[in-house]
Every structure is written in structure tokens, then in C-alpha cells.
Amino acid sequence: MTDLLFLSESIPGAGVTARRALLDRRDERHLLANALRVAREGCGSAVVIRGEAGIGKSALLDDLADNAPDWCIGRVLGIESEMELPYAGLQRLCEPIIDRLGDLDPYHQDALETAFGRAGGTPPDRFLVGMAVLSLVASAARVHPLLWLVDDAQWLDRASVQTIVFVSHRVQHERVVVVMAARDTSDDLEFEGLPELRLGGLGVDEAGELFDSVAGPVDAAVRDRILAEARGNPLALLELPRAWTTAELVEGLSGSDRIPLSGKLELAFATRLAELPPATRTLLTLAAAEPKGDPALLCAAAERLGLDWGDAAPAELAGLIECGPRVYFRHPLVRAAAYRSAPIKERLEVHRALAEVTDPVRDADRRVWHRANSTVAHDEGIATELEQAATRAKARGGLLAAAAFLERAALLTPDGARRANRTLAAAKAKRDAGAPDAALRLLAAVKTEPPSELRDAMARQLRGSIAFDQRRGREAAELLLSAAQRLERFDVKLARDAHLEAFVAAVRASNPDRGDLVRNAAQAARAAPTPHQSPQTADLLLDALATLVTQGYEAAATMLTRALAAVRDLDLGVDDVDGLGWLAGNRLSGILATEAWDFEAGFALIERQVALARRSGALPELQFALNFLANEVLLTGDLRSAARLIDEEHRLSTLTRVPPLGYTSLLLEAFRGDADRALPMISAKIDTAMTDGAGRMVSYALWVSAVLYNGFGRHAEALVCARRVIDGEALGYRTLAAPELAEAASRTGDRAALAEISGWVRARAAATPTEWALGISAVVEALDADDADAEHRYLAAIEHLGRTPLRIALARSHLLYGEWLRRRDRRGDAREQLEIAYDALNEMGIGAFAERARRELSATTGRRARRYLDAASLQLTAQEQQIAHLVKQGLSNREIGGRLFLSPRTIEWHLRNIFGKVGVSSRRQLRDKNLDPFLPPDSNT
């Protein structure tokens, strides 16, 4: 017995924490001890211990804590009855280091103060809370190494688990170790990417040795039966003999093989509990119902029941509980058995007693939860308190907790209509928390209540929102449109908000072959009642886009400009990220700006959205915004910056578990001219978009295909793709596809298509005469003009586009003009334009178009023109490049860490590597260093 692991075990007179030696955990202990050793040197880690109940997970945590005497230790035990209280587990885990809160920046301080209920404020995004906790952990670990131990993680509230996992992925450069223990059956927990340590049962010899060390002389048949039932589970080896008689063991009457071992163990503990005096059993039920284990609270509640806490002594003597600064159960299965085996009347009584002694101010949520569990009858007073608790939970960012409070409130509500409204509110909270299936189950319950047209319309809207989340695009658009039309009878604002949501869903789902969704949504929005007061930004957006679809560009032009100005002036804050402000400002404003040919406005809007998403910690929204911004940056010809944004979005997807959007990667590869890479990506994106109900991405992929094909001179294929975008009326993308169609039509001799697109662009440029619109209109008209008019139109295009940031469009205009000049045998003039085009396209890394310009130059000079030269090979990693880029912007380590969701210490570690690679020794030198040799055009950063 030289290799010991300690398992809590009752020894008469010694209490529940006395330990017996358990065998066969040498490798596990060595692994965890090594984690502590390397973490002392600044290489933190995290691990999840998996195993069935009683297998020894808690014992490993005990042993690890015993071997870290000089560490700051935070420990929390998940308790099933506390699962609905948001951030309750995280708050207990942070108690030993909460004094470091003052080290955090104001945003992170506010997030934790709000999440922990210490202050009011805007509900913090869960990723912002994660960054705040990471900063807190990093600050504390600079003073003492930090060990976090989480037991029974499957019963910790979900908000806490998400945050702990978030932090666990980012402690590799901190003096921090995080160890979580969870049951094998808890597959729904978000442990993805964390290393796991699975505990199996003891071997046959070790199991027999453990059994023999605690049991007296036992019949061989009984011993074999216990060993077979326990399957090496240490707790089962200790408990099953106490619960079953010899006859049951030998004759197999101890229970069906279909009962899982955890169920058998719980039955075993229930058998032991049944042997205790009635008063003791009631006190254990009381303790099982109160997760805090506060002795003073339990004593006060016992008095309300006419009991003395001293009556718990038999349970303590039996090793089932330990009474000290807190009341602890020997094992969660003991707690479960104590609660579940109690008669329902007794459970109601203990919750009533606990509610009476729980502080109604400092612990209002736990008090109302006890009140809610103290009755099975309708009670409007308790239901109202639960509704108030739900409001407080939302304020802390605990949407699942809010849903649980509202669901329980609905069950206790006597009035059917009010019960239905609370159930609907619970369903919305479930959807907002990312639990769509649970939301749909609650919506089904709403149907059983008294009918209400208003409630039915709101339920339909929620079903549409869930369908949108689940990428059932067409169904979402139809449900939301139906809901919006039904809401018109009751509330104009609610109806218009629903119409805007329906329009967004229709735009997303519409593909080039099925444009009816957008048209139906637009027609319905135009027919909807107008707001009684002055129109808000969302109203202007909806009216402008609906008018554009139903009445044409000229009718909508003024409205587009007005709506775009309103969006730019909209004072969006963190509060708006999940609301209509975000929807209006992000999902539609890009379309609006592109339709209005106002590149600068669209760029400014998306930069604001990225900054807002960063500040709020709303990472899924940040993913969308980064892709959109990358697309705009690509149009300026800055492929490197765009690639950095794309790379950041991909890294964020590993945090959010939201698949990377990735659509801007298509345009990046098309501009680079890598057909072998781009075409399979485009094909895959089209297939995925059709499967996901995101038909709009089909239009995007077709536009990108047209760009790619025009670059390679495959104009017939470019024409087909661009025509599908234009004919499919893909809002926003028509503006981008128009010059591709014009170029392809001019090269294939399709004069009718060229004349049609020329008139289309000319009308828009006249209605919204921005430099972008005038420049594209001029180049398209030049392609369609005769020799007498073409040249001055090319020159006008170059002049207008030269006043915009659209460097690729400008370079391509020089290329088209140079090609036109060469075909008229004006070699000197052609060479001048082609060299401008080649140098610009080459410098930007626009591969296929640069090669086109090179071939044209060869044709004008008769000599072999210089080829595009690759930059130096990549030396910095993707993350190092991004950090260097942010250092050049003057950001501190803390600011960079907040931007990249890494700890400041991790940033410092990367900076040391960067300094060594580029040959500098300070941040100032890095800011002055030319990094181009380290950033090749094909770099993904």
C-alpha cells in the first residue's frame, strides 16, 4: 500500500473527513503534481477529471490541495439545487482573490460587480465576464500561485462553467492550475478542447484489497457479488455491503442490472438513512435543501421545525455528514438520497422553514427559490417574487436563471393568461441564453393556456427568431413576417420591429433563384402602419430598404441617404449589442451603405460596430463584424490587414463555438488569384449556404466567382455568375457585381447585357452621385462607349475612384484603360497605364489581375516584363503578427490582451518571441520597425 490516494470515508468517532488509503492512482497523482510544478514557473494548465460517481474524483482533488500548502486555493462544489443561480459557483471560487478586483480596468470591474450582484448595471456579456475573471486570476497569480478546484462541475450553474472554461483555455502563461471534476454522463458541459483525465475502476486485485481492508470475515459468495457489482468503484466497495443483506447479495435481489451504479449507490445511502431516527432524517433533508451549508441558518430553520440541530449527531457519527464551519455531506449521492427519499410533505416543510430564516434583502433570490419549493399550490405572491428574481438574474447576465425563475413562476400562477405570459417570457429567456430546444418546449406549453391573439403573435415571432438562430432561413422569414402582420393590430412599434427582423431573415435566406422572400417582406413592411411619433432609425432603415425593393432605386435614393445618416448618428452603446440597435446598425447598415454607394459611411459604421463588440465582449457579434470589416478592408487593397481580421474571427470561433463565418476568405483568395484554392472554397460555401438556409451567401460566392474569373480572363464564366447576382436582386451585392458583369459582357461581346448594366449603374449614380458611384458608372459606360467617348470616361473613372479608398477598383480601371489603349495601338500611353496598374496590383498582392497587367505590358513592349515577386517567407506566426500590429498602434499589453482575449502575461511572452525574430529589444523599436519582410502577401494574418 505504498501508492495511496485518499478517499473520504467514515471512521467511528473521526468524522467524515477522516481518510482511508485507496490504491492504484499513481499516474494520476503524478500528472497533477507535475502540473503544479510547471505552473510555479509560469506555465499554467487545466484538466477535467471524468468518472462515475464514487470513482475517486473528489479524493484526487483533496490530495492535490494537500500537496499545495503555499498556493492560493479556490474551491467550489457544484450543488444540484443551486444550478439556477447565475455565477454563484464562480463567485465562491473567486472569494479568495476578490480583493484584487481593484487591479482591473473599470470595464472589467463593472462586469464582475454586476455579475456577482454587488452592483447594478447593464447585464454583462459572458465573454466580458470571462476576460474580467482572467484579468483577476492573472493579477492574483502574480502574488501567489493559484489553484482552482471544481468538484461536481455538472451541477455548477452554466454561466460559471462557461467562464471557468474560458479562463482555463488562457492560463498557459500564468501561475495557475485549474482542475475540474465531472461525471461521465455530463456530456452537455462545454469542456471542448480541455485535456481530460478519465478515472476507471480499480483493478480486481486492488478492489479486493480495498474491500478486505474495511470488511470483516465475509462469505466468498458475498465477496464475489460485491466485487462484481462495484466494478472497481471505491465508494461502491465501501457502501454496498452496508445496504444489502447476505441473502440479497447471494440471491441477486439487490436490484436490477439495468439500474446504473450511481442509482444503486443512492439506494444504498437511502437504506442507511432509513436506519436513522426520524428527527435526524428530517435534519438531513433540511441540510440537503440548503446548498450553502450555513450552520446558523440550518439551526434557525431547525428551530422553526421544532427540532434541535443536536439531533443530527447520529448522521455525523455514521460518517454521512460533517458539522463544522459548514455542514458537508460525505458525498453528493448522500445529499441526493437525503432529499429524494424524504416524503413530499417533509420537503415542503423544510423549504418553508428555510425561506423564513433566509435574509430577504441580501439573499432574496435563494429565499424566493425556497418559497417556490415550499408549495405545490398556486400562489400569485410567490410567482410575483420569482418574476422579480428573474429581472435581477437578467441584470447579472443570468438568462438561464431568469428562465428558470419565470418557468417556476408560471407553474405557481393561478390565472391562465398570466401563466401563459410568464411561460412565454421564460421561453424568450431560454432562447436568448442559447437554449432553443428548451424554449420550443416552453412555447408548446403556451398553447395549452387560454388563447390570446397578441400572445400567439409574440410566440410566433419567437419561433421565427429561433428558426433564424437554427439557420432555417425560409421558415424564419415566413414566421417572422406572419408575426409582424398579426402584431399590427396591437402595437405599431412591436409590429415594425418584427417587420425589420423579418426583413433581415428574408435577406439572409434569399438566394439568386428565389428572391420572393425579400419582396414579400418589403411589400408587407410598406403596407404596415407607420409610427405614431417621429420615425426612429429602425423605421428609416425599414422604409428605405422596403421602398428600394418595391418601388425602385430612384424612389428610394433620398430615403437611403437619410437612413444612412441616421444610422451614422445613432448613439449605440453596450446596451444595444443584443437589441434592435445592433440589428439596425450592423445587419442592415452595410447593405444600406453599399446600395447608396457610400463606402466611407459603411466603413465607419462597421469600424464602430467592431469597437462596440470588443468593448461589450459580445464575441459572436464581433465575429460577424470582423468579417464585414475584413470585406471592406479588402476592397481598399489592404490584404494583410484583412487577413489579420479573418484570422481573428477564426480564433474567436474556437471561443464561442460558433462556426467561423469565413465568407470573406473567399474574396481574399479570389483577389490573390489562387484558383486552385478559391474555387473549392466557393463551391463548399455555396453548398453550406443552401443547407443552412443562408441563400444570401450564394450571391456573395457568385460575386466572388465573377471577380476570380475576370482576373483570369475567363469572362464567359464571370458573366454567368455576375448576371445571377444582378438578376437575383441580391441587395448590396448588386452594386459590387455590376462592374464585373460589365467587364465580362464587354469581353464576350454581349452588347445587350452591357447596355442594360450600363443604364442600371448610370441611373443609380445619378440618384446617389458619390465618388464611388460616379467612378464605377464612368468605367462601365467606357466599356459600352464608342472610341470617341470611351477615353474621357476612363479618365473620369480614374479621377473619381482616385478620390476614394477603393484602390483595387482604381487599379483595375487603369488596367482596363491600358488594355483599351493597347488595342488601339497607342503603345506608349498604354504602357503608362498598364505600369500604374501592374505596380499597384502587384504591391497589393492582387495576383491574377497583376498577371493580366504583366501580360499586357509584354504585348506593348515586345519584351518579357518583370514578374510578380513573392515577399520573404513568413517568419512571425499569425498571432505574433497581430500582436506586433497592435503594438505599432501604441496599445499596452493589457489593451492588447483585451483585444485578443489573452492575459497580459501571455502577450508579454509573445512579445519576447517577436523581439527576437525581428531583431529589436523594445516596444519603441518594434513600432519603428518595417515588418514587411516578415509579412508575405499570402500570409493569413
Coordinates of N, CA and C in Angstrom, one line a residue, residues 305-387:
L305 N -38.8 24.2 12.8 CA -39.5 22.8 12.6 C -39.6 22.1 14.0
G306 N -39.3 22.8 15.1 CA -39.4 22.2 16.4 C -38.3 21.2 16.7
L307 N -37.2 21.3 16.0 CA -36.1 20.3 16.2 C -34.8 21.0 16.7
D308 N -34.0 20.2 17.2 CA -32.7 20.7 17.7 C -31.6 20.1 16.8
W309 N -30.7 21.0 16.4 CA -29.6 20.5 15.5 C -28.8 19.4 16.1
G310 N -28.8 19.3 17.4 CA -28.0 18.3 18.0 C -28.5 16.9 17.6
D311 N -29.8 16.8 17.1 CA -30.3 15.5 16.7 C -29.7 15.0 15.4
A312 N -28.8 15.8 14.8 CA -28.0 15.4 13.7 C -26.8 14.5 14.0
A313 N -26.6 14.3 15.3 CA -25.4 13.6 15.8 C -25.3 12.2 15.2
P314 N -26.4 11.4 15.2 CA -26.3 10.1 14.6 C -25.8 10.0 13.2
A315 N -26.2 11.0 12.4 CA -25.7 11.1 11.0 C -24.2 11.4 10.9
E316 N -23.8 12.3 11.8 CA -22.4 12.6 11.8 C -21.5 11.4 12.3
L317 N -22.1 10.7 13.3 CA -21.3 9.5 13.8 C -21.3 8.5 12.7
A318 N -22.3 8.4 11.9 CA -22.3 7.4 10.8 C -21.4 7.8 9.7
G319 N -20.9 9.0 9.7 CA -20.0 9.5 8.7 C -20.7 10.0 7.4
L320 N -22.0 10.3 7.6 CA -22.8 10.8 6.4 C -22.6 12.3 6.2
I321 N -22.4 13.0 7.3 CA -22.2 14.5 7.2 C -21.1 14.9 8.2
E322 N -20.6 16.1 8.0 CA -19.7 16.6 8.9 C -20.1 18.0 9.3
C323 N -20.2 18.3 10.6 CA -20.6 19.7 11.1 C -19.4 20.4 11.6
G324 N -19.2 21.6 11.0 CA -18.1 22.4 11.4 C -18.4 23.8 10.9
P325 N -17.5 24.6 10.4 CA -17.8 25.9 9.9 C -18.9 25.9 8.8
R326 N -19.0 24.7 8.1 CA -20.0 24.4 7.2 C -20.5 23.0 7.4
V327 N -21.7 22.7 7.0 CA -22.2 21.4 7.0 C -22.0 20.7 5.7
Y328 N -21.2 19.6 5.7 CA -20.8 19.0 4.5 C -21.4 17.6 4.4
F329 N -21.9 17.2 3.3 CA -22.3 15.8 3.1 C -21.1 15.0 2.6
R330 N -21.1 13.7 3.0 CA -19.9 12.9 2.7 C -19.8 12.8 1.2
H331 N -20.9 12.7 0.5 CA -20.8 12.6 -1.0 C -22.1 13.2 -1.6
P332 N -22.1 13.7 -2.8 CA -23.3 14.3 -3.4 C -24.5 13.3 -3.4
L333 N -24.1 12.0 -3.5 CA -25.2 11.0 -3.5 C -25.9 10.9 -2.2
V334 N -25.2 11.2 -1.1 CA -25.8 11.2 0.2 C -26.8 12.3 0.3
R335 N -26.4 13.5 -0.3 CA -27.3 14.7 -0.3 C -28.6 14.3 -1.1
A336 N -28.3 13.7 -2.3 CA -29.4 13.4 -3.2 C -30.4 12.4 -2.5
A337 N -29.8 11.4 -1.8 CA -30.6 10.4 -1.2 C -31.4 11.0 0.0
A338 N -30.8 11.9 0.7 CA -31.5 12.5 1.8 C -32.7 13.3 1.4
Y339 N -32.5 14.0 0.2 CA -33.6 14.9 -0.3 C -34.7 14.0 -0.9
R340 N -34.3 13.1 -1.8 CA -35.2 12.4 -2.7 C -36.0 11.4 -1.9
S341 N -35.4 10.8 -0.9 CA -36.1 9.8 -0.1 C -37.1 10.4 0.9
A342 N -37.0 11.7 1.1 CA -37.9 12.3 2.1 C -39.3 12.4 1.5
P343 N -40.4 12.3 2.3 CA -41.7 12.5 1.8 C -41.9 13.9 1.3
I344 N -42.8 14.1 0.4 CA -43.0 15.4 -0.2 C -43.4 16.4 0.8
K345 N -44.3 16.0 1.8 CA -44.7 16.9 2.9 C -43.5 17.5 3.6
E346 N -42.5 16.6 3.9 CA -41.4 17.0 4.7 C -40.5 17.9 3.9
R347 N -40.4 17.7 2.6 CA -39.6 18.6 1.7 C -40.2 20.0 1.7
L348 N -41.5 20.0 1.6 CA -42.2 21.3 1.6 C -42.0 22.1 2.9
E349 N -42.0 21.4 4.0 CA -41.8 22.0 5.3 C -40.4 22.5 5.5
V350 N -39.4 21.8 5.0 CA -38.0 22.3 5.2 C -37.8 23.5 4.3
H351 N -38.3 23.5 3.1 CA -38.1 24.7 2.3 C -38.9 25.9 2.9
R352 N -40.0 25.7 3.5 CA -40.8 26.8 4.1 C -40.0 27.3 5.3
A353 N -39.4 26.4 6.1 CA -38.6 26.9 7.2 C -37.3 27.7 6.7
L354 N -36.7 27.2 5.7 CA -35.5 27.8 5.2 C -35.9 29.2 4.6
A355 N -37.0 29.3 3.9 CA -37.4 30.6 3.4 C -37.6 31.6 4.5
E356 N -38.2 31.1 5.6 CA -38.5 32.1 6.7 C -37.2 32.6 7.4
V357 N -36.1 31.9 7.3 CA -34.9 32.3 8.0 C -33.9 32.9 7.1
T358 N -34.1 32.8 5.7 CA -33.2 33.4 4.8 C -33.4 34.9 4.7
D359 N -32.3 35.6 4.6 CA -32.3 37.1 4.6 C -33.0 37.6 3.3
P360 N -34.1 38.3 3.4 CA -34.9 38.7 2.3 C -34.3 39.8 1.4
V361 N -33.2 40.4 2.0 CA -32.5 41.5 1.2 C -31.2 41.0 0.6
R362 N -30.3 40.5 1.4 CA -29.0 40.0 0.9 C -29.1 38.7 0.1
D363 N -30.1 37.9 0.4 CA -30.2 36.6 -0.3 C -31.6 36.4 -0.8
A364 N -32.1 37.5 -1.5 CA -33.5 37.4 -1.9 C -33.8 36.3 -2.9
D365 N -32.9 36.0 -3.8 CA -33.2 35.0 -4.8 C -33.3 33.6 -4.2
R366 N -32.3 33.3 -3.3 CA -32.4 32.0 -2.7 C -33.6 31.9 -1.8
R367 N -34.0 33.0 -1.1 CA -35.2 32.9 -0.3 C -36.5 32.6 -1.1
V368 N -36.6 33.3 -2.3 CA -37.8 33.1 -3.1 C -37.8 31.7 -3.7
W369 N -36.6 31.2 -4.0 CA -36.5 29.8 -4.5 C -36.9 28.8 -3.5
H370 N -36.6 29.0 -2.2 CA -37.1 28.2 -1.2 C -38.6 28.3 -1.0
R371 N -39.1 29.5 -1.1 CA -40.6 29.7 -1.1 C -41.3 29.0 -2.2
A372 N -40.7 29.1 -3.4 CA -41.3 28.4 -4.5 C -41.3 26.9 -4.4
N373 N -40.4 26.3 -3.6 CA -40.3 24.9 -3.4 C -41.0 24.5 -2.1
S374 N -41.7 25.4 -1.5 CA -42.4 25.1 -0.3 C -43.9 24.8 -0.5
T375 N -44.3 24.9 -1.8 CA -45.7 24.7 -2.1 C -45.9 24.0 -3.4
V376 N -46.9 23.3 -3.6 CA -47.3 22.8 -4.9 C -48.6 23.4 -5.4
A377 N -49.1 24.3 -4.6 CA -50.4 25.0 -4.9 C -50.1 26.3 -5.7
H378 N -51.0 26.9 -6.4 CA -50.9 28.2 -7.0 C -50.7 29.2 -5.9
D379 N -49.8 30.2 -6.2 CA -49.6 31.3 -5.2 C -49.0 32.5 -6.0
E380 N -49.9 33.4 -6.3 CA -49.5 34.6 -7.1 C -48.4 35.4 -6.4
G381 N -48.5 35.5 -5.1 CA -47.4 36.2 -4.4 C -46.0 35.7 -4.6
I382 N -45.9 34.4 -4.5 CA -44.6 33.8 -4.8 C -44.2 33.9 -6.2
A383 N -45.2 33.8 -7.1 CA -45.0 33.9 -8.5 C -44.4 35.3 -8.9
T384 N -45.0 36.3 -8.2 CA -44.5 37.7 -8.5 C -43.1 37.9 -8.0
E385 N -42.8 37.3 -6.8 CA -41.4 37.4 -6.3 C -40.4 36.7 -7.3
L386 N -40.9 35.6 -7.8 CA -40.0 34.8 -8.8 C -39.8 35.7 -10.0
E387 N -40.8 36.4 -10.4 CA -40.7 37.3 -11.6 C -39.6 38.4 -11.3

